[in-house]
Short mmCIF file of N, CA and C in Angstrom, two decimals:
data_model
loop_
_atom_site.label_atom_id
_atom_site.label_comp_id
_atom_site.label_asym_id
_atom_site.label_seq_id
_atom_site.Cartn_x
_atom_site.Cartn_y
_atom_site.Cartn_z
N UNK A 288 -109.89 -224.39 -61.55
CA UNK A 288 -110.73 -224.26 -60.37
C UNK A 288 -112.20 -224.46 -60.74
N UNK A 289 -112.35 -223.95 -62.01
CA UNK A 289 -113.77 -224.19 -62.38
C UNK A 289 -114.19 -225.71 -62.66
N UNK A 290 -113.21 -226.25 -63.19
CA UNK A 290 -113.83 -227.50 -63.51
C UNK A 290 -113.68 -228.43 -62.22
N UNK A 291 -112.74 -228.10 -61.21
CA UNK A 291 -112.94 -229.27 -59.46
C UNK A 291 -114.19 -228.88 -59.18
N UNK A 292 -114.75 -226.91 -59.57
CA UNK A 292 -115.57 -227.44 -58.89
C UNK A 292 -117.19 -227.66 -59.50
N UNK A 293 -117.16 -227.87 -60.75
CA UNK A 293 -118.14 -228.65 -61.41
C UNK A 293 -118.06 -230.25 -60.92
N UNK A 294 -116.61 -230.74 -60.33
CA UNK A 294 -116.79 -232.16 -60.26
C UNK A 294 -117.19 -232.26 -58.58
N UNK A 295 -117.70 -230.99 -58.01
CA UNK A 295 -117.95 -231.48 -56.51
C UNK A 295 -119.18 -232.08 -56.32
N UNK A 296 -119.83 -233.08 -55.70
CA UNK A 296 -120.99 -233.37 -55.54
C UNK A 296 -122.30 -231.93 -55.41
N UNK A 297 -123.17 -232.44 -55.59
CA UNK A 297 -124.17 -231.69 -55.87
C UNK A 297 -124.99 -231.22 -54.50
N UNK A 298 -124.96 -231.73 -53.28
CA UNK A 298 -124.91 -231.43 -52.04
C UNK A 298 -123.80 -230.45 -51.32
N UNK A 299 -122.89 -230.71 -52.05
CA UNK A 299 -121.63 -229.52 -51.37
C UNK A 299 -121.95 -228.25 -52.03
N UNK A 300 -122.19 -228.72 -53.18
CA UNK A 300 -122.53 -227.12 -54.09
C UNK A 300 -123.46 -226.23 -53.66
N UNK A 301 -124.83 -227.33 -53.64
CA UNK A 301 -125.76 -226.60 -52.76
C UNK A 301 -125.40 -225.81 -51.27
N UNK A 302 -124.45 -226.80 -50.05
CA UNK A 302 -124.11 -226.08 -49.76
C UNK A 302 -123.27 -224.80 -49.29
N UNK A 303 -122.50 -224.75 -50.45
CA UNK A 303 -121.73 -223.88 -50.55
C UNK A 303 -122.21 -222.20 -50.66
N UNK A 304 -123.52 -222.51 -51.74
CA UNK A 304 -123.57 -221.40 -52.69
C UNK A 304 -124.72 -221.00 -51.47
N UNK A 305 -125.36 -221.68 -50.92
CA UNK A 305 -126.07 -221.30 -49.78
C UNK A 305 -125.76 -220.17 -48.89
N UNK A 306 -124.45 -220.64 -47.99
CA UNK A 306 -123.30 -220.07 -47.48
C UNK A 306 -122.80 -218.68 -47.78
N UNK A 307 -122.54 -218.66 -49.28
CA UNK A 307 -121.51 -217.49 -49.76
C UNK A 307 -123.01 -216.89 -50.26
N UNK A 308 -124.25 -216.62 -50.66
CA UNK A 308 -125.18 -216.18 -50.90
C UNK A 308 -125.74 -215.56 -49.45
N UNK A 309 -125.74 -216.36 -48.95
CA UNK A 309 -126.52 -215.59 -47.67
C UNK A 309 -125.59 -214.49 -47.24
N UNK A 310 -123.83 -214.83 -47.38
CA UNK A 310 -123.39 -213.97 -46.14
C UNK A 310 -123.74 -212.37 -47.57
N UNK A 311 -123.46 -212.62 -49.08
CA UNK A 311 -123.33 -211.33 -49.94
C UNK A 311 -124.85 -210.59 -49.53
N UNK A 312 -126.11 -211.50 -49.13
CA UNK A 312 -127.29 -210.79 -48.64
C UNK A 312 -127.26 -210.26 -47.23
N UNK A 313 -126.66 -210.78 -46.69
CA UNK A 313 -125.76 -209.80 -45.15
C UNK A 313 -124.97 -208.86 -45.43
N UNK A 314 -124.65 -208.67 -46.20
CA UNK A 314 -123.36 -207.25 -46.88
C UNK A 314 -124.30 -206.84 -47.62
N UNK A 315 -125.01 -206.81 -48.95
CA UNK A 315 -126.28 -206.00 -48.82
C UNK A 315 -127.02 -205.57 -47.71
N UNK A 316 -127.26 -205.73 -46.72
CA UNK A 316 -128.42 -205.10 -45.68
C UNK A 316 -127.34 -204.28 -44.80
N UNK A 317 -125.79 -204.44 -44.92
CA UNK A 317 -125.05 -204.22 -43.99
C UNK A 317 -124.79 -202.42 -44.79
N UNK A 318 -124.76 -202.63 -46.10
CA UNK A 318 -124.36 -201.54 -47.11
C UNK A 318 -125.75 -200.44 -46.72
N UNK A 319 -126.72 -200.97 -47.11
CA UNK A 319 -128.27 -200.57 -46.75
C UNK A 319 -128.14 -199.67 -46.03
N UNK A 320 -127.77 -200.15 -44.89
CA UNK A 320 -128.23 -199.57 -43.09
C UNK A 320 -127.08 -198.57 -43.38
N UNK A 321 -125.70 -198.73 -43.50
CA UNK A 321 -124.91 -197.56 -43.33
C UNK A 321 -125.61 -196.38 -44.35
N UNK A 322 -125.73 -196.78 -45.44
CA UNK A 322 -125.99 -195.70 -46.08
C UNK A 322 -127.73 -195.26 -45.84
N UNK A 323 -128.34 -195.49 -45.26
CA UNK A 323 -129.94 -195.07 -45.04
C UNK A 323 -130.13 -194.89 -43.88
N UNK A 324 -129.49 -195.30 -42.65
CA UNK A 324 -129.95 -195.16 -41.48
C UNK A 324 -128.66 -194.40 -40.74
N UNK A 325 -129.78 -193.48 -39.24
CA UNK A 325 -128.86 -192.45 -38.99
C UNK A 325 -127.93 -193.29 -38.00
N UNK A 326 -128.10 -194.18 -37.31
CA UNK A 326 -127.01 -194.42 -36.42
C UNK A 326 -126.79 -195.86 -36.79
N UNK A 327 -125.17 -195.52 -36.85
CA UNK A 327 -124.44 -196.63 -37.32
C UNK A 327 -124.29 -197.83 -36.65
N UNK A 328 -124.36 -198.47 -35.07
CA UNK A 328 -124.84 -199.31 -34.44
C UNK A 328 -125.49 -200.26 -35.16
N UNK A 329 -126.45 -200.06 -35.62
CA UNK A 329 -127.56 -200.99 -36.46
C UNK A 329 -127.02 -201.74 -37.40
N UNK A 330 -125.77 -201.52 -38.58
CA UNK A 330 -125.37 -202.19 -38.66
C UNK A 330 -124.05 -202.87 -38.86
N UNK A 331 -123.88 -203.33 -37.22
CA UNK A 331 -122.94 -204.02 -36.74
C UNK A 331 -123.35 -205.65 -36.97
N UNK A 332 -124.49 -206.02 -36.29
CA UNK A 332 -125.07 -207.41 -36.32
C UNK A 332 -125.09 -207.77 -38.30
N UNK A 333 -125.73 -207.26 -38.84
CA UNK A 333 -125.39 -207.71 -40.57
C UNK A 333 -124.29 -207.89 -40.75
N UNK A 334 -123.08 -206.54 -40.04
CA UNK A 334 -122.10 -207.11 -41.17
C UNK A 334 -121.01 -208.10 -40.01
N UNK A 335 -121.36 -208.60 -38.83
CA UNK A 335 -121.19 -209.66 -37.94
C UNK A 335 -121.45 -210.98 -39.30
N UNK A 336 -122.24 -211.28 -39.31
CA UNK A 336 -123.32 -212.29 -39.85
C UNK A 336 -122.51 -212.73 -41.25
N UNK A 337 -122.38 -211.31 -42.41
CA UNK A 337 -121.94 -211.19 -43.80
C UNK A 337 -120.45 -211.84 -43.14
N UNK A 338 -119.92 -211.26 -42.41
CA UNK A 338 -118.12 -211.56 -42.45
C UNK A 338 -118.25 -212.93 -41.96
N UNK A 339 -119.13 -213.88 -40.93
CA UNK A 339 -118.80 -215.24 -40.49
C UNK A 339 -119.33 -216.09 -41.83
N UNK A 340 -120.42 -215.54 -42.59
CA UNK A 340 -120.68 -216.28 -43.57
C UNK A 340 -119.71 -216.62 -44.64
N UNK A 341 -119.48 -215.95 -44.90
CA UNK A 341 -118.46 -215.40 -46.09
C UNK A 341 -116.95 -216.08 -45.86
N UNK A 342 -116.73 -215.78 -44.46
CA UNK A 342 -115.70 -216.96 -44.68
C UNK A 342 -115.56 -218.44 -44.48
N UNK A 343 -116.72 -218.97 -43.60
CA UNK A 343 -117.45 -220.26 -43.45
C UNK A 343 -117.61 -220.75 -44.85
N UNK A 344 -118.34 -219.79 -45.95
CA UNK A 344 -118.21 -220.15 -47.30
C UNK A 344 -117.21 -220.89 -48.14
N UNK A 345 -116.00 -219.73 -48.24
CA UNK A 345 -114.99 -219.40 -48.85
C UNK A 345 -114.17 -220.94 -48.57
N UNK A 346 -113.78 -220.40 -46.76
CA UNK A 346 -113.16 -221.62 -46.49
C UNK A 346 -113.94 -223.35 -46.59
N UNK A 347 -115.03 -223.66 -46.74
CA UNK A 347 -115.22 -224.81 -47.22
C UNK A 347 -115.26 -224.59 -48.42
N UNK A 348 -115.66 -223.72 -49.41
CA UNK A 348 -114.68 -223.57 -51.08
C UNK A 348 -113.39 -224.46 -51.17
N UNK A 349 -112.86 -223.65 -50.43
CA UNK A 349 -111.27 -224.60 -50.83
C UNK A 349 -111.15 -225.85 -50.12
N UNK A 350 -111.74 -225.87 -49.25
CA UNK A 350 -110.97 -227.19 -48.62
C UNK A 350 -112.13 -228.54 -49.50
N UNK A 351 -113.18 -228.41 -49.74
CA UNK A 351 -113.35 -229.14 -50.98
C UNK A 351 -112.94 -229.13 -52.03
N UNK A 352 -112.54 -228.40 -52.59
CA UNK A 352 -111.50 -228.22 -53.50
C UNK A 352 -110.46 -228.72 -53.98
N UNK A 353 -109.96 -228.56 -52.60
CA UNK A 353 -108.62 -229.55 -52.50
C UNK A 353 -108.82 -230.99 -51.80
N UNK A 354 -109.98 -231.22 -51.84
CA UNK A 354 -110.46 -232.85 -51.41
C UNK A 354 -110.55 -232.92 -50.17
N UNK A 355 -109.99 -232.33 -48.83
CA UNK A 355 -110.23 -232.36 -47.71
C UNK A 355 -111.45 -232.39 -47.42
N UNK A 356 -111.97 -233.80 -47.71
CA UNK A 356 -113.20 -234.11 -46.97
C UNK A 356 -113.72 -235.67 -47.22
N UNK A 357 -113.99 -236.33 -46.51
CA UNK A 357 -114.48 -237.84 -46.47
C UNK A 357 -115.72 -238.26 -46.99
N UNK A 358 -116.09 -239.00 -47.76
CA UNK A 358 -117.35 -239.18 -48.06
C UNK A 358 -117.52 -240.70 -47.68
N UNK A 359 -118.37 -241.24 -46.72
CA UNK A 359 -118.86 -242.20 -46.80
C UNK A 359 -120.54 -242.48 -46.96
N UNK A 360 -120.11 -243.93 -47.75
CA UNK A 360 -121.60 -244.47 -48.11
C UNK A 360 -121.97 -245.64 -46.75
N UNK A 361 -123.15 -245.35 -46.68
CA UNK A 361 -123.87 -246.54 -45.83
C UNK A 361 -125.72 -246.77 -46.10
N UNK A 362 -126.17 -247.54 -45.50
CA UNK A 362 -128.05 -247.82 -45.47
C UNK A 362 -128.24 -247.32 -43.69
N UNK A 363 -129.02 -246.41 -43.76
CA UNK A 363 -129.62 -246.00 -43.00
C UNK A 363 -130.41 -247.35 -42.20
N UNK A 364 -129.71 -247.00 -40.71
CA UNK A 364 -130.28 -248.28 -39.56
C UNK A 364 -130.87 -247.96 -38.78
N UNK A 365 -131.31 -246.94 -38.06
CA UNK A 365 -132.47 -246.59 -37.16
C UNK A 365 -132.22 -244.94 -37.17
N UNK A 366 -133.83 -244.86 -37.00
CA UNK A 366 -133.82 -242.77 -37.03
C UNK A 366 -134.48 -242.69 -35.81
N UNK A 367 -133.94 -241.90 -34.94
CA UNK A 367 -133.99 -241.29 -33.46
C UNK A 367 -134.51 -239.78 -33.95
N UNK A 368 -136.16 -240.11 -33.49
CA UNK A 368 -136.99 -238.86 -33.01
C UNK A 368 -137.64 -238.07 -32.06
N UNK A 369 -137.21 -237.07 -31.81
CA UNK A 369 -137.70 -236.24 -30.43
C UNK A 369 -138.95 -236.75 -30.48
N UNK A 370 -139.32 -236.69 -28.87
CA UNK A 370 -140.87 -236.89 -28.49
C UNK A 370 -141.81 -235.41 -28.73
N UNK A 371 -141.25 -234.32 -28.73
CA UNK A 371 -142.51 -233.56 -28.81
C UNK A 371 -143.00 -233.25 -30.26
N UNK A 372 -141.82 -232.60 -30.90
CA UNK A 372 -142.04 -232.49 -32.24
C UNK A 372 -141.93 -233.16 -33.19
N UNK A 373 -141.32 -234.62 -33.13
CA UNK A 373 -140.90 -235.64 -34.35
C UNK A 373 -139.86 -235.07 -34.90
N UNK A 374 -138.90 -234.45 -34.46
CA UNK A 374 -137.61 -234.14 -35.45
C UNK A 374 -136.68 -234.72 -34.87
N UNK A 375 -135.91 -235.04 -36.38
CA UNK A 375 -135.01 -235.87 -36.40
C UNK A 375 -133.95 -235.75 -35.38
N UNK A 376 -133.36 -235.99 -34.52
CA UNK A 376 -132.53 -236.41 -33.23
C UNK A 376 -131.22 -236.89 -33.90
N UNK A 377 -130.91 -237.99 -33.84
CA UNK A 377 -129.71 -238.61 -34.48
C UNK A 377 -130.01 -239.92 -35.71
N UNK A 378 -129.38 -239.72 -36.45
CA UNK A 378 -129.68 -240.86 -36.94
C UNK A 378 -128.41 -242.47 -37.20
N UNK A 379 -128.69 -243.57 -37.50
CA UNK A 379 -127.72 -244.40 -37.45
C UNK A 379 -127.49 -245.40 -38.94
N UNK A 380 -126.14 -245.06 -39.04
CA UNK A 380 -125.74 -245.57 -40.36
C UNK A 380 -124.72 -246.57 -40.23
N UNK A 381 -125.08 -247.66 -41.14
CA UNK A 381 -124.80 -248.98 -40.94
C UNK A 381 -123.62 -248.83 -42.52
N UNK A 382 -122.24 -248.73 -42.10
CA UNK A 382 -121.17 -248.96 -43.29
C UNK A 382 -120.59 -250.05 -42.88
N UNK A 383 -119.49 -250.17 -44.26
CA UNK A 383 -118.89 -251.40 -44.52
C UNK A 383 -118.06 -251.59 -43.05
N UNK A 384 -117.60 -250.12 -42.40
CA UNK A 384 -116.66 -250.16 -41.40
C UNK A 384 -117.34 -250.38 -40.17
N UNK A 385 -118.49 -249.94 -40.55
CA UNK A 385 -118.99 -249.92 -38.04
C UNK A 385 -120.15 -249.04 -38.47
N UNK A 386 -120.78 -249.01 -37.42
CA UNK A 386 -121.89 -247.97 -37.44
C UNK A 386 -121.50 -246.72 -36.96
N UNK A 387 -121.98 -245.80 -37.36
CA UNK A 387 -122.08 -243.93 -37.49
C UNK A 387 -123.41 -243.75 -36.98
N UNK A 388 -123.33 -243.21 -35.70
CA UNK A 388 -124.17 -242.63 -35.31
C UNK A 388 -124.00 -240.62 -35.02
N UNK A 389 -124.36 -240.25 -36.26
CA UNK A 389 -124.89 -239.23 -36.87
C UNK A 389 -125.85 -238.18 -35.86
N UNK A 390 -125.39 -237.32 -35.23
CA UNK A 390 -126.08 -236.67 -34.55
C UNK A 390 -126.79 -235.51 -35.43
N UNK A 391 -128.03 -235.17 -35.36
CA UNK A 391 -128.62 -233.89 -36.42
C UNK A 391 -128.71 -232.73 -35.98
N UNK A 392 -128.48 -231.45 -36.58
CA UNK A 392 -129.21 -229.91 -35.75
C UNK A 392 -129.79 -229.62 -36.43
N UNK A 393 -129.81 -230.25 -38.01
CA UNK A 393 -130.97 -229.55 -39.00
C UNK A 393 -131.90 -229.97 -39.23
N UNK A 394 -132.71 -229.74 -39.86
CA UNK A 394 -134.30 -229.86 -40.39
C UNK A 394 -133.67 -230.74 -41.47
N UNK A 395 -134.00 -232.06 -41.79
CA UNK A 395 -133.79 -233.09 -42.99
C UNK A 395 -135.12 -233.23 -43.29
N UNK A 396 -134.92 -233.87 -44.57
CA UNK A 396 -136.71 -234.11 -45.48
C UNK A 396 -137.15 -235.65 -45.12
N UNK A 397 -137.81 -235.98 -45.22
CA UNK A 397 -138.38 -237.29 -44.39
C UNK A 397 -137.68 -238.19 -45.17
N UNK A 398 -137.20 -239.06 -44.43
CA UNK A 398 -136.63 -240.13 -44.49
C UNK A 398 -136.77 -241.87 -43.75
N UNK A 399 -136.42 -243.06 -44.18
CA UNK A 399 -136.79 -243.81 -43.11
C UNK A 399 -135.43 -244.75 -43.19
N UNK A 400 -135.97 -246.13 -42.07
CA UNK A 400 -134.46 -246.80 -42.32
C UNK A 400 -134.84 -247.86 -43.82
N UNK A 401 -133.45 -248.13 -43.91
CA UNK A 401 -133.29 -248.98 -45.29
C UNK A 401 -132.75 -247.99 -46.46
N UNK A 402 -133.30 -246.43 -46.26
CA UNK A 402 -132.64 -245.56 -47.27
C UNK A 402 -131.24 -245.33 -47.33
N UNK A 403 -130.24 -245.16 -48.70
CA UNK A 403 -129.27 -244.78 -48.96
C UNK A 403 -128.35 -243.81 -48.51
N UNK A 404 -127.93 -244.15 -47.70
CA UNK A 404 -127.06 -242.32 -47.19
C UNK A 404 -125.46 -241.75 -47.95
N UNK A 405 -125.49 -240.93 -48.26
CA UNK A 405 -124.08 -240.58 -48.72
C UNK A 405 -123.65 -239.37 -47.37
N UNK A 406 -122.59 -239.28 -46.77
CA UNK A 406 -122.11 -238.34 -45.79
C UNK A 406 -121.12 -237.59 -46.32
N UNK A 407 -120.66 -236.63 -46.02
CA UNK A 407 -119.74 -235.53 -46.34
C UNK A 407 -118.76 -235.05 -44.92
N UNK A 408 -117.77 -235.39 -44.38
CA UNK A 408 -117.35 -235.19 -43.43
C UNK A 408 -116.22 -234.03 -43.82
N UNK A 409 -115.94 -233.38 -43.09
CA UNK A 409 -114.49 -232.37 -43.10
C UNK A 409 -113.42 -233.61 -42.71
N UNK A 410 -112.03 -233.43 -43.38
CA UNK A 410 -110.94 -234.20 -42.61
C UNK A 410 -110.74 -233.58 -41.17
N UNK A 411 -111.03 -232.42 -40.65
CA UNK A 411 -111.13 -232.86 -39.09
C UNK A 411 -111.86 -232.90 -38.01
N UNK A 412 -112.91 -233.29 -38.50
CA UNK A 412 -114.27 -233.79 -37.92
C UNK A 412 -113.92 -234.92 -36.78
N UNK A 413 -114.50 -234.32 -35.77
CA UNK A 413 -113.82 -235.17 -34.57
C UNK A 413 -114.90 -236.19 -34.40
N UNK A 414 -114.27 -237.37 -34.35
CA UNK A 414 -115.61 -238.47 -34.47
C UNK A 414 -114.56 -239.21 -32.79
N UNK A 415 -115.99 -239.73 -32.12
CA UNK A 415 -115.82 -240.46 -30.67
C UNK A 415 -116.29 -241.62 -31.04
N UNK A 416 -115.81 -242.92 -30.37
CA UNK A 416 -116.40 -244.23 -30.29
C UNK A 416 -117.01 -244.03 -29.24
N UNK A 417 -118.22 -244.79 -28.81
CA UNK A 417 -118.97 -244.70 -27.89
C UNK A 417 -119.84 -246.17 -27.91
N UNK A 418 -119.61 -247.11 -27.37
CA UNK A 418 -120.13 -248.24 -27.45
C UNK A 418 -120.14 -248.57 -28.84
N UNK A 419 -119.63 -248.91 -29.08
CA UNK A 419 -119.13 -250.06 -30.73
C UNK A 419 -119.45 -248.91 -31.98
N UNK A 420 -120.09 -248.17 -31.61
CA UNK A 420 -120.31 -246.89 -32.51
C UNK A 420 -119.52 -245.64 -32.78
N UNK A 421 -119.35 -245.35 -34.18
CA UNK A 421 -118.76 -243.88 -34.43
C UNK A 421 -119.58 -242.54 -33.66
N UNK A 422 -119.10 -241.95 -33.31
CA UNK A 422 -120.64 -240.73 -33.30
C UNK A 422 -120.10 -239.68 -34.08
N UNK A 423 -120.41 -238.85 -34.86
CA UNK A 423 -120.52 -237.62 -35.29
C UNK A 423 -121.20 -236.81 -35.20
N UNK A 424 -120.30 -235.48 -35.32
CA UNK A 424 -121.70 -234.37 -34.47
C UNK A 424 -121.66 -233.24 -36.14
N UNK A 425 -120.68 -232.99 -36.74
CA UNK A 425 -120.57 -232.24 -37.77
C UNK A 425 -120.14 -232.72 -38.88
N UNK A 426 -120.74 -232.48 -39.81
CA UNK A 426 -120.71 -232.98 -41.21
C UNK A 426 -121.20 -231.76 -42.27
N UNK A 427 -120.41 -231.92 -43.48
CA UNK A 427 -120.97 -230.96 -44.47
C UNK A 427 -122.11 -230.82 -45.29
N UNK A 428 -122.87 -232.29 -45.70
CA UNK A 428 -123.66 -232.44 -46.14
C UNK A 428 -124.03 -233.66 -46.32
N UNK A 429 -125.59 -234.54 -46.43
CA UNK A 429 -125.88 -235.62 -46.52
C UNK A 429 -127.09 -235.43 -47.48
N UNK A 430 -126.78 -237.03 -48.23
CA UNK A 430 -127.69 -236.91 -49.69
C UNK A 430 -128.14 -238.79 -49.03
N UNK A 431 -129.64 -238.53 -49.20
CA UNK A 431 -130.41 -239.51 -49.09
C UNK A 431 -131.53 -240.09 -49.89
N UNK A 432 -131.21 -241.44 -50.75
CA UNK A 432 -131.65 -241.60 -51.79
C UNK A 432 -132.42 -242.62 -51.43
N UNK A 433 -133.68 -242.74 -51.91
CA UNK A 433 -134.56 -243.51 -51.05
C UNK A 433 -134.16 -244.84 -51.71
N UNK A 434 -134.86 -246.36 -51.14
CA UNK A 434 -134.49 -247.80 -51.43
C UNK A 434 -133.10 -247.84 -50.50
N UNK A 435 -132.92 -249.59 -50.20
CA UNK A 435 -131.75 -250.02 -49.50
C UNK A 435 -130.95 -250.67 -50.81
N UNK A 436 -129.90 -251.13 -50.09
CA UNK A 436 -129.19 -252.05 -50.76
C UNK A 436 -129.41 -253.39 -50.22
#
């Protein structure tokens, strides 16, 4: 087990350990509050938080693990940015198969088109065609290496 998962990409790891770190700092604050504070109410929401993390973790642990998950390569083909704040919206990736149009909810580090994309999909990541395009809305992780091919 140790060595699959030395061979997982370095984006899954990151976010893995992300995941299972945050929820053990939600079970710390959850431990905290029971034992320091007088009414137990308070913490319900931590250990809410610790238990969805923790297994959100766990379970993408294994299922990378056991390979359940797609990686495709493509060059980044146009980046779709909100008008008020400039954040990233969707972006569109040009592979060997069709274009992926990549919907975002996170904060990504600046990027432009022509850059390298690597994607991380779950095997059941529900992808729609939508005019000659893939769309995706969830993915595990994306590594973007600047220069095209």
């Amino acid at each position: 087990m140790k060595y699959n998962f030395k061979q997982l990409p370095k984006s899954l790891k990151k976010n893995i350990y992300s995941k299972v770190g945050l929820g053990f700092l939600f079970l710390t604050f959850f431990i905290l509050i029971c034992c320091f504070m007088e009414y137990p109410f308070f913490s319900v929401a931590p250990a809410a938080f610790a238990i969805f993390l923790l297994i959100d973790g766990v379970t993408m642990l294994f299922r990378c693990l056991g390979g359940e998950y797609v990686q495709i390569f493509g060059v980044c083909k146009e980046v779709h940015k909100s008008r008020f704040r400039g954040r990233v919206k969707c972006i569109l990736i040009e592979t060997e198969h069709g274009i992926i149009r990549l919907n975002v909810k996170i904060k990504l580090r600046p990027f432009r088109e022509g850059d390298n994309v690597t994607l991380y999909l779950p095997n059941n990541a529900t992808v729609y065609e939508h005019k000659g395009e893939f769309v995706v809305s969830e993915f595990y992780a994306i590594e973007i290496r600047k220069g095209g091919a």
